[in-house]
Coordinates of C-alpha atoms (C1' of nucleotides) in Angstrom, one line a residue:
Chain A
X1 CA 122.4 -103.0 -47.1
X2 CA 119.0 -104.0 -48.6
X3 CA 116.4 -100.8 -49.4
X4 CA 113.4 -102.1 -47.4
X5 CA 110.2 -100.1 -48.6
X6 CA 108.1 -98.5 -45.9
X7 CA 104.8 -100.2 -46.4
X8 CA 106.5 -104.3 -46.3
X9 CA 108.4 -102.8 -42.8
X10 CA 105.4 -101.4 -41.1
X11 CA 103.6 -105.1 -42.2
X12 CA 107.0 -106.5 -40.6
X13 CA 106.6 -104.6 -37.2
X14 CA 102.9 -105.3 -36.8
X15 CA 104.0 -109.0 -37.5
X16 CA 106.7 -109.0 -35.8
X17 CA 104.6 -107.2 -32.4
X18 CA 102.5 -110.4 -32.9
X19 CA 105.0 -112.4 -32.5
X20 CA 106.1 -111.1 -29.3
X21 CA 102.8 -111.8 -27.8
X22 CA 102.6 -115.0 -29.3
X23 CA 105.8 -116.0 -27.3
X24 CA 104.4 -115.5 -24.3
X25 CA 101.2 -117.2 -25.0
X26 CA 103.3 -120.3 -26.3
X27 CA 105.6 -120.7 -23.8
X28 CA 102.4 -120.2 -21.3
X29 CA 100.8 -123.3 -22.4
X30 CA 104.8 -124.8 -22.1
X31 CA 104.4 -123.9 -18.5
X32 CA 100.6 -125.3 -18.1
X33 CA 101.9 -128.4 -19.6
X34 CA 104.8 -129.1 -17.6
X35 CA 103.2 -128.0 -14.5
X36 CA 99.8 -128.9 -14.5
X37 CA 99.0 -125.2 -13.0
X38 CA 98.2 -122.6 -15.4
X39 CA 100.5 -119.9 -16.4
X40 CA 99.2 -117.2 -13.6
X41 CA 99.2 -119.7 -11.4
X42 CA 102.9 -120.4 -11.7
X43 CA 103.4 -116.7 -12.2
X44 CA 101.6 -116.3 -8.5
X45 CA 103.4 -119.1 -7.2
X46 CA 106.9 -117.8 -8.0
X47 CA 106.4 -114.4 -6.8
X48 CA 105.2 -115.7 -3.2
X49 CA 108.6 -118.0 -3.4
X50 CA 110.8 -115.0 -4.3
X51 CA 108.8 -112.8 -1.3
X52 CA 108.6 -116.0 1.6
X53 CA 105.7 -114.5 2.7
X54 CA 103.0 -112.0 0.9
X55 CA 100.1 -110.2 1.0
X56 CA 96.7 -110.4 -1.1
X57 CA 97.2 -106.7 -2.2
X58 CA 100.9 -106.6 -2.7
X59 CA 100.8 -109.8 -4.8
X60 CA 98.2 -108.4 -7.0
X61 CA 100.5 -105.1 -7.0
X62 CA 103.6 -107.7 -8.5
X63 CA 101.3 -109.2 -10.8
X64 CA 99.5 -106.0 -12.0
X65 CA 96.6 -107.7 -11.3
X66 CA 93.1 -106.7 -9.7
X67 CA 93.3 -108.2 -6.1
X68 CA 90.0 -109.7 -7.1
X69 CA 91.5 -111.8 -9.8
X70 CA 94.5 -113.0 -7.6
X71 CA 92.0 -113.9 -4.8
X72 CA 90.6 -116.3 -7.2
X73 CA 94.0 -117.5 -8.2
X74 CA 95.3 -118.1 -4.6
X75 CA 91.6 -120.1 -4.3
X76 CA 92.7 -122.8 -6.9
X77 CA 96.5 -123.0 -5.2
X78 CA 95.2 -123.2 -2.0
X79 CA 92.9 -126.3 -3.0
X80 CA 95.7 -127.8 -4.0
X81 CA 97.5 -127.3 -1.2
X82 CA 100.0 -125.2 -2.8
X83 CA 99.7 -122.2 -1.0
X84 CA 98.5 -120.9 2.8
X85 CA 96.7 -118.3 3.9
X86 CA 97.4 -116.7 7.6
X87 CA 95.2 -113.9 8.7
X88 CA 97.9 -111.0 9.7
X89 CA 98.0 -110.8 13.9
X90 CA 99.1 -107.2 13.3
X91 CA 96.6 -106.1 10.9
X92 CA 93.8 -108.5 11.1
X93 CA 92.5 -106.9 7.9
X94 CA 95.1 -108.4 5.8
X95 CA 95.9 -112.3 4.3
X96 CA 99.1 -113.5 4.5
X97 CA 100.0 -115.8 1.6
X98 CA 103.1 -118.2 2.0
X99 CA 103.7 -121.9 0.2
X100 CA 103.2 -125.0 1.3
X101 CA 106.3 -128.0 1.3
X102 CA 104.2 -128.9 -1.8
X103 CA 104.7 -125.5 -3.4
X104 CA 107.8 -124.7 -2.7
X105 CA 108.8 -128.3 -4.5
X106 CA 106.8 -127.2 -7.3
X107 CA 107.9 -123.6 -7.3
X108 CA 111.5 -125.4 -7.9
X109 CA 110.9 -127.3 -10.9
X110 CA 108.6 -125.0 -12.8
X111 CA 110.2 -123.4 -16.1
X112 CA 110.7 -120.2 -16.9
X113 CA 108.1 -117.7 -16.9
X114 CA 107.6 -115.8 -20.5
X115 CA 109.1 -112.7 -19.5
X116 CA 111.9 -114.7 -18.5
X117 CA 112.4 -116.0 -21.4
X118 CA 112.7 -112.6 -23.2
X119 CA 114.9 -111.3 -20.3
X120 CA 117.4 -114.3 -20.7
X121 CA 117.3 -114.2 -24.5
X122 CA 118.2 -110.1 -24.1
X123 CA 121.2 -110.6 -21.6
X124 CA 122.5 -112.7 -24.2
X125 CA 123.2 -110.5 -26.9
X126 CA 126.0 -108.5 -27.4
X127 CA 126.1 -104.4 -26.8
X128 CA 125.5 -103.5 -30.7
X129 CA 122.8 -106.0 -30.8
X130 CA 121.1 -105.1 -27.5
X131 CA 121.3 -101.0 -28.3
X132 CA 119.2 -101.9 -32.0
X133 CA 116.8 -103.4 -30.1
X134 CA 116.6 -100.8 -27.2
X135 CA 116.8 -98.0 -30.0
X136 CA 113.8 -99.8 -32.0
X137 CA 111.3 -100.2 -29.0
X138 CA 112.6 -96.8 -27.6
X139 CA 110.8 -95.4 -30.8
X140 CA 107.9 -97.4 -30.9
X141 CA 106.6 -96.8 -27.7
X142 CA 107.3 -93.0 -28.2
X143 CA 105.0 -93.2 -31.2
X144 CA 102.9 -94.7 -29.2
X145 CA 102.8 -91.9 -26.4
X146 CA 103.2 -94.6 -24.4
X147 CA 106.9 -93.7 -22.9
X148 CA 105.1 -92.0 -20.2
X149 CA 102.6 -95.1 -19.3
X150 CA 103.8 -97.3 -16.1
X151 CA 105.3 -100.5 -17.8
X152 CA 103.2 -103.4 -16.3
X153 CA 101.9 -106.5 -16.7
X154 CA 103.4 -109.2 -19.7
X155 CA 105.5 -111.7 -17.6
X156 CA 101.9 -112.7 -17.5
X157 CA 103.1 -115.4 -19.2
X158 CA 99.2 -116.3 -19.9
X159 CA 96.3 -115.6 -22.3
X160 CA 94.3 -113.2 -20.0
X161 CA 96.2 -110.2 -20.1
X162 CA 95.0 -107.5 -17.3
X163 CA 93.1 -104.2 -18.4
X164 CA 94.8 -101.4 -16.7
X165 CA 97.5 -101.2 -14.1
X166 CA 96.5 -98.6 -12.0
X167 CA 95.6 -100.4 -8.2
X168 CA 97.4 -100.5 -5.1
X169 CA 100.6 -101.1 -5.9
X170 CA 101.9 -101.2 -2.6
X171 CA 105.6 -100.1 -3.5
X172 CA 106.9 -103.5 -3.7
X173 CA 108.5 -103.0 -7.0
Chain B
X1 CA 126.1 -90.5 -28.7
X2 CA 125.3 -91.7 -24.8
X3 CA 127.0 -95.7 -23.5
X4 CA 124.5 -97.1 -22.1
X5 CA 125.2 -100.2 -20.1
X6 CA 123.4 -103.7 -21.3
X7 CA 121.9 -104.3 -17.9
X8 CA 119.9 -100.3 -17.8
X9 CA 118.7 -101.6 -21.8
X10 CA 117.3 -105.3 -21.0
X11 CA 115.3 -103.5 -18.5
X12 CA 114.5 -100.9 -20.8
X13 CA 113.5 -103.4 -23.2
X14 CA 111.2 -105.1 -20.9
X15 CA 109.7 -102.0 -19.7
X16 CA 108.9 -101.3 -23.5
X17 CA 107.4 -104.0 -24.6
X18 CA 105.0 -104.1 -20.9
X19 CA 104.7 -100.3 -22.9
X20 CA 103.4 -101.8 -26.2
X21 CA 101.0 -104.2 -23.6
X22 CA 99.9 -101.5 -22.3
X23 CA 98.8 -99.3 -25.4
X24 CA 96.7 -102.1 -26.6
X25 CA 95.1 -102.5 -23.2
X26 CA 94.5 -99.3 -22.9
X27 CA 92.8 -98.7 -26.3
X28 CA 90.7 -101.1 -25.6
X29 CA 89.6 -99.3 -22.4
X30 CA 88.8 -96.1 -24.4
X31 CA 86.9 -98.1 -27.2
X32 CA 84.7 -99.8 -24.5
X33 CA 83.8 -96.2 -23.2
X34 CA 83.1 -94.6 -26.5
X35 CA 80.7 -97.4 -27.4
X36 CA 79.4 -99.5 -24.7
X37 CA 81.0 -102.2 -26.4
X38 CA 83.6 -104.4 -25.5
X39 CA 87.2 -104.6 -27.6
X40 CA 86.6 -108.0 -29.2
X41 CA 82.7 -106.6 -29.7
X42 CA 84.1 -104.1 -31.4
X43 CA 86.6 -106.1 -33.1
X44 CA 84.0 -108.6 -34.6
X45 CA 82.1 -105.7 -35.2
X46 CA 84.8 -103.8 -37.8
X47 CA 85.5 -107.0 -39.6
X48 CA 82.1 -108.1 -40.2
X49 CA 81.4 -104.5 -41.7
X50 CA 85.0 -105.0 -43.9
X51 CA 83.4 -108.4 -44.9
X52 CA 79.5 -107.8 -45.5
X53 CA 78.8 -111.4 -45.0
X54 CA 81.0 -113.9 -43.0
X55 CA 81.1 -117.3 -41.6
X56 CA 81.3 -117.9 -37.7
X57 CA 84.8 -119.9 -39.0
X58 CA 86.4 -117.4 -41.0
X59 CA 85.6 -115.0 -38.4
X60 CA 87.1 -116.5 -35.8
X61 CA 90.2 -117.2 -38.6
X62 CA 90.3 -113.0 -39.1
X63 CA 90.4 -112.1 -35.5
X64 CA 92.8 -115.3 -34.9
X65 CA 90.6 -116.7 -32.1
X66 CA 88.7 -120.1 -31.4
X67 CA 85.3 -120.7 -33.3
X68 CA 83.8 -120.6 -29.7
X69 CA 85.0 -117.6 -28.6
X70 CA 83.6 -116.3 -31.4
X71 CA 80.0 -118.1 -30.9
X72 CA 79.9 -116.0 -27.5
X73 CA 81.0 -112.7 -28.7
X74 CA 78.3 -113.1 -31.6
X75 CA 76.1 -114.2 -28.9
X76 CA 75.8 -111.1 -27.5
X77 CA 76.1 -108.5 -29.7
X78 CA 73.0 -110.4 -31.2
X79 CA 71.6 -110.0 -28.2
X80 CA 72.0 -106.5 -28.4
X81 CA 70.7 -106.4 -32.1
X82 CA 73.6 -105.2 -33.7
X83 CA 74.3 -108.8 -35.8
X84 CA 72.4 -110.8 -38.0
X85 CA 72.6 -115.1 -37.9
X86 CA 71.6 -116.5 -40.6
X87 CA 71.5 -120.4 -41.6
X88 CA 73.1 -120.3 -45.0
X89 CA 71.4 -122.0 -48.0
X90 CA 74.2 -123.5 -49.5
X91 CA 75.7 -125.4 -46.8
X92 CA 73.0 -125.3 -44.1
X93 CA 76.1 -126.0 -41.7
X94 CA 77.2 -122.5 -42.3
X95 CA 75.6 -119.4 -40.0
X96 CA 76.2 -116.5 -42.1
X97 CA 76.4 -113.4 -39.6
X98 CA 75.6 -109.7 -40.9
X99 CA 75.2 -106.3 -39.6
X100 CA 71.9 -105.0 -38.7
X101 CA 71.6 -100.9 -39.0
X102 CA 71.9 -100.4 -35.7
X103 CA 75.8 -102.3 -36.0
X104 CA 76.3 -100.7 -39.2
X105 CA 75.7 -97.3 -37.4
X106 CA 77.5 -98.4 -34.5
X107 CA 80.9 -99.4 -36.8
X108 CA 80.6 -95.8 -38.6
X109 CA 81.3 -94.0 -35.3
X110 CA 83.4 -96.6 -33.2
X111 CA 87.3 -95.3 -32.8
X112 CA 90.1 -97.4 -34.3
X113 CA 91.5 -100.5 -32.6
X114 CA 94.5 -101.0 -30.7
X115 CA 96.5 -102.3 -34.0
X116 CA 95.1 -99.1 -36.3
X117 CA 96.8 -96.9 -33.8
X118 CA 99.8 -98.9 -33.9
X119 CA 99.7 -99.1 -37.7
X120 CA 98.9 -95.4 -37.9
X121 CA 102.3 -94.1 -35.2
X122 CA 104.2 -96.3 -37.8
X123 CA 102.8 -94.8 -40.9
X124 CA 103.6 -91.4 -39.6
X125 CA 107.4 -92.2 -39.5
X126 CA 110.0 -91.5 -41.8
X127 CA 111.9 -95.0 -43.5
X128 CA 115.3 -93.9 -41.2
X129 CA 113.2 -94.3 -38.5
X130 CA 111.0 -97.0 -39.4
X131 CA 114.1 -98.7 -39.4
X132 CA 115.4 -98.5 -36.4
X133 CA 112.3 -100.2 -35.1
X134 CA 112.1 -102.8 -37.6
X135 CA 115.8 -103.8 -37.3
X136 CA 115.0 -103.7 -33.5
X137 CA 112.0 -106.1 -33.5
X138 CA 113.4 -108.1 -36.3
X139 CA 116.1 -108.8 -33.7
X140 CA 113.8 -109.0 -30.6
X141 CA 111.6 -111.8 -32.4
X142 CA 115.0 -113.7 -33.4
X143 CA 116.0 -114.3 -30.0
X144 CA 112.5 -115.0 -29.1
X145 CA 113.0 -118.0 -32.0
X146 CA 109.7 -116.4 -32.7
X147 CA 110.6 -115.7 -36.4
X148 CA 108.7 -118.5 -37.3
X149 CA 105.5 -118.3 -35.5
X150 CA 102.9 -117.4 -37.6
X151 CA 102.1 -114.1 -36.7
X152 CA 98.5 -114.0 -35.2
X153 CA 96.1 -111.7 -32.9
X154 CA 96.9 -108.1 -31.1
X155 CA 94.7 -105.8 -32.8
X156 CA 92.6 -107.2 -30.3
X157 CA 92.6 -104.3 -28.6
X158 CA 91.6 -106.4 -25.6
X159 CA 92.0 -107.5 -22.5
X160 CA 92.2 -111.5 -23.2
X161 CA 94.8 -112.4 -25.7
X162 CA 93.9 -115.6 -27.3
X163 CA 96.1 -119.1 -26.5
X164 CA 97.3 -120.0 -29.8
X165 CA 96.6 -119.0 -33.7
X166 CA 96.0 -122.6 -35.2
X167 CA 93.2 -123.1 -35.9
X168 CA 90.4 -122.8 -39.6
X169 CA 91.8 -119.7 -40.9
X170 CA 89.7 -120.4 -44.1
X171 CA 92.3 -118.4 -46.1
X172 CA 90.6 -115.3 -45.6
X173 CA 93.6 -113.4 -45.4
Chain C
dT1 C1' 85.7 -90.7 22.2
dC2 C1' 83.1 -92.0 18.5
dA3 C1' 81.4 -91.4 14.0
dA4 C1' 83.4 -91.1 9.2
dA5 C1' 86.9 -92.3 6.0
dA6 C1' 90.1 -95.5 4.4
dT7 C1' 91.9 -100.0 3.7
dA8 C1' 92.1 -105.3 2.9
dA9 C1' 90.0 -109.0 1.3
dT10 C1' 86.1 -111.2 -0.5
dT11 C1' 81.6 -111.9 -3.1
dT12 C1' 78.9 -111.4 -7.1
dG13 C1' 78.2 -110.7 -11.9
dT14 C1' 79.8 -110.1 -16.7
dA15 C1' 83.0 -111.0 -20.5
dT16 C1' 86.6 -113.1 -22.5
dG17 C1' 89.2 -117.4 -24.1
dC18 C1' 90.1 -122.1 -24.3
dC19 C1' 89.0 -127.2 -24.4
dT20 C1' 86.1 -131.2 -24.9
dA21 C1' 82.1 -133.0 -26.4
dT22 C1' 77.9 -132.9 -29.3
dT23 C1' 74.7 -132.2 -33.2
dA24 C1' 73.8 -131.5 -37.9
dA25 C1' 75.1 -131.5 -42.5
dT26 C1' 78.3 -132.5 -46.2
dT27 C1' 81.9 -135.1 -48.5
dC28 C1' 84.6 -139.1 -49.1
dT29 C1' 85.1 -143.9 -49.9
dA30 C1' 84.6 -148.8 -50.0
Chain D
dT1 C1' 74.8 -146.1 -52.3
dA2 C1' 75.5 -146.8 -47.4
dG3 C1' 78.8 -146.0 -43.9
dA4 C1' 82.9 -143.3 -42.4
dA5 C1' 85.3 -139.2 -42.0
dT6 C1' 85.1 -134.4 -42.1
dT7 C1' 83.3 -129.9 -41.3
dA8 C1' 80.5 -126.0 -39.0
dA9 C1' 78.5 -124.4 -35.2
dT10 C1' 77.1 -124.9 -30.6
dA11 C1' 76.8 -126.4 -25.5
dG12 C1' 79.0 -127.0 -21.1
dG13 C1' 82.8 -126.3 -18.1
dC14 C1' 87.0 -124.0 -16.2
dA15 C1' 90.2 -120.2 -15.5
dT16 C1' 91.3 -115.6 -16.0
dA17 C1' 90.1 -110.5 -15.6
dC18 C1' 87.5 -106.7 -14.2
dA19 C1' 84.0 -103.6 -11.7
dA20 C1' 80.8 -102.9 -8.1
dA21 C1' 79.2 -104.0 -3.7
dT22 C1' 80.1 -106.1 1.0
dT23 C1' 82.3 -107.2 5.3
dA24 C1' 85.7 -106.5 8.7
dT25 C1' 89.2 -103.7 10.5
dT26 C1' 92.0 -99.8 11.1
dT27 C1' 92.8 -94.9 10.9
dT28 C1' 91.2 -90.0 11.0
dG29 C1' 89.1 -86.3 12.6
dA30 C1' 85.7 -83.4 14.8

DNA sequence: TCAAAATAATTTGTATGCCTATTAATTCTA
DNA sequence: TAGAATTAATAGGCATACAAATTATTTTGA
């Protein structure tokens, strides 16, 4: 075992934190590239898919995004036909959002979402090599005082990462 | 020692590092309360103070973000009279930006940044421990083929995580 | 019942963050 | 040395992201 000196690691975590955003921000402009949509976009797109039919508020809740931001997303999918919007017959307050032919063609083809990619990577490691890692960020977060926070957001798979987490998650999750 | 099955740790995982999102987001959020200042305003802020003097370029290089995102946030914090522009002699191509004594002041009682706090929960650890989490990410950024990334942004302490890390980093780091 | 509170979506305005030009100045090169 | 390539900053445009205010609808409560 190599004696690792406590300044070099702590310049290796931060890095290595980098890194992890930088993963999802590369494999977001993957996405945009392969797609044409950007990477909320897709993000939006596949949670609709995986739901049939959603609303405005409980999309934003899966996204941990502001409702006002995913009103402006469903915007751009809608003028591209992607998407649909159906004003609810039970609660006329609400906007039901469900894809189009188009975007459920899309929604089929897209790749994998950055979160994705860090889930698929994860499942497949072995037990000793998955328990390092869950041991690691386990400690981080706890010097962080952050063990206690409502995980949220990433998955983002896009630049703009969302301030705060705390709207109406409808208790879709 | 606790078994813990591979399925309850990926999620684990992915909870963690949303965690780790979280923290930096939420730093932010406290920063722009304690000065009326945005995160990357605050940002541009502490490095111009490290620097004295510094190019539009190489500041956009230190905080890992596109000359013209740069031009914007300098916009306004000149706006607010808290930075200097000035057309340097040498190369009259070159805006030189400093802080005026109102940013100077500012800087003196602004709270640390996302990636201080970070830095600061590591430096508080022991090296057993500072091991577990850098054996952890170490592996986490592996399987993210990530290891080879340059490392870039976070600290940001904001909301909006920049695209990519290539561009004129004049060396300044 | 009927006003008040709550809820759902949208509109408006500000701040990132990027990209694609564009302008001005400097350096390289034929 | 004149023209070409490069470099530095900026302008303009689009897409997030949020907060605050607005509109329409539903629910609560006096």
């Amino acid at each position: 075992m190599h004696k690792l000196g406590n300044k070099f690691m702590v310049a290796e975590i931060m890095d290595n934190i980098r890194r992890v955003f930088q993963v999802v921000n590369e494999q977001s402009k993957k996405v945009e590239k392969e797609t044409g949509l950007t990477g909320p976009q897709v993000w939006a797109i596949k949670v609709i898919a995986a739901e049939g039919t959603i609303r405005i508020s409980d999309l934003a809740g899966r996204m941990y995004l502001h409702p006002t931001t995913v009103v402006g997303i469903i915007d751009r999918l809608e003028k591209r036909s992607l998407v649909n919007r159906v004003r609810s017959r039970e609660d006329r307050r609400v906007v039901d959002v469900t894809l189009t032919p188009e975007g459920l063609q899309l929604v089929a083809n897209s790749p994998e979402v950055a979160s994705n990619k860090i889930t698929q990577g994860l499942k497949s490691l072995n037990t000793p090599e998955l328990t390092i890692i869950y041991h690691g960020l386990d400690k981080l977060t706890r010097i962080l005082d952050a063990t206690d926070l409502p995980p949220a957001l990433i998955g983002s798979t896009e630049i703009n990462l969302p301030k705060t987490n705390k709207r109406d998650v409808k208790g879709t999750d």
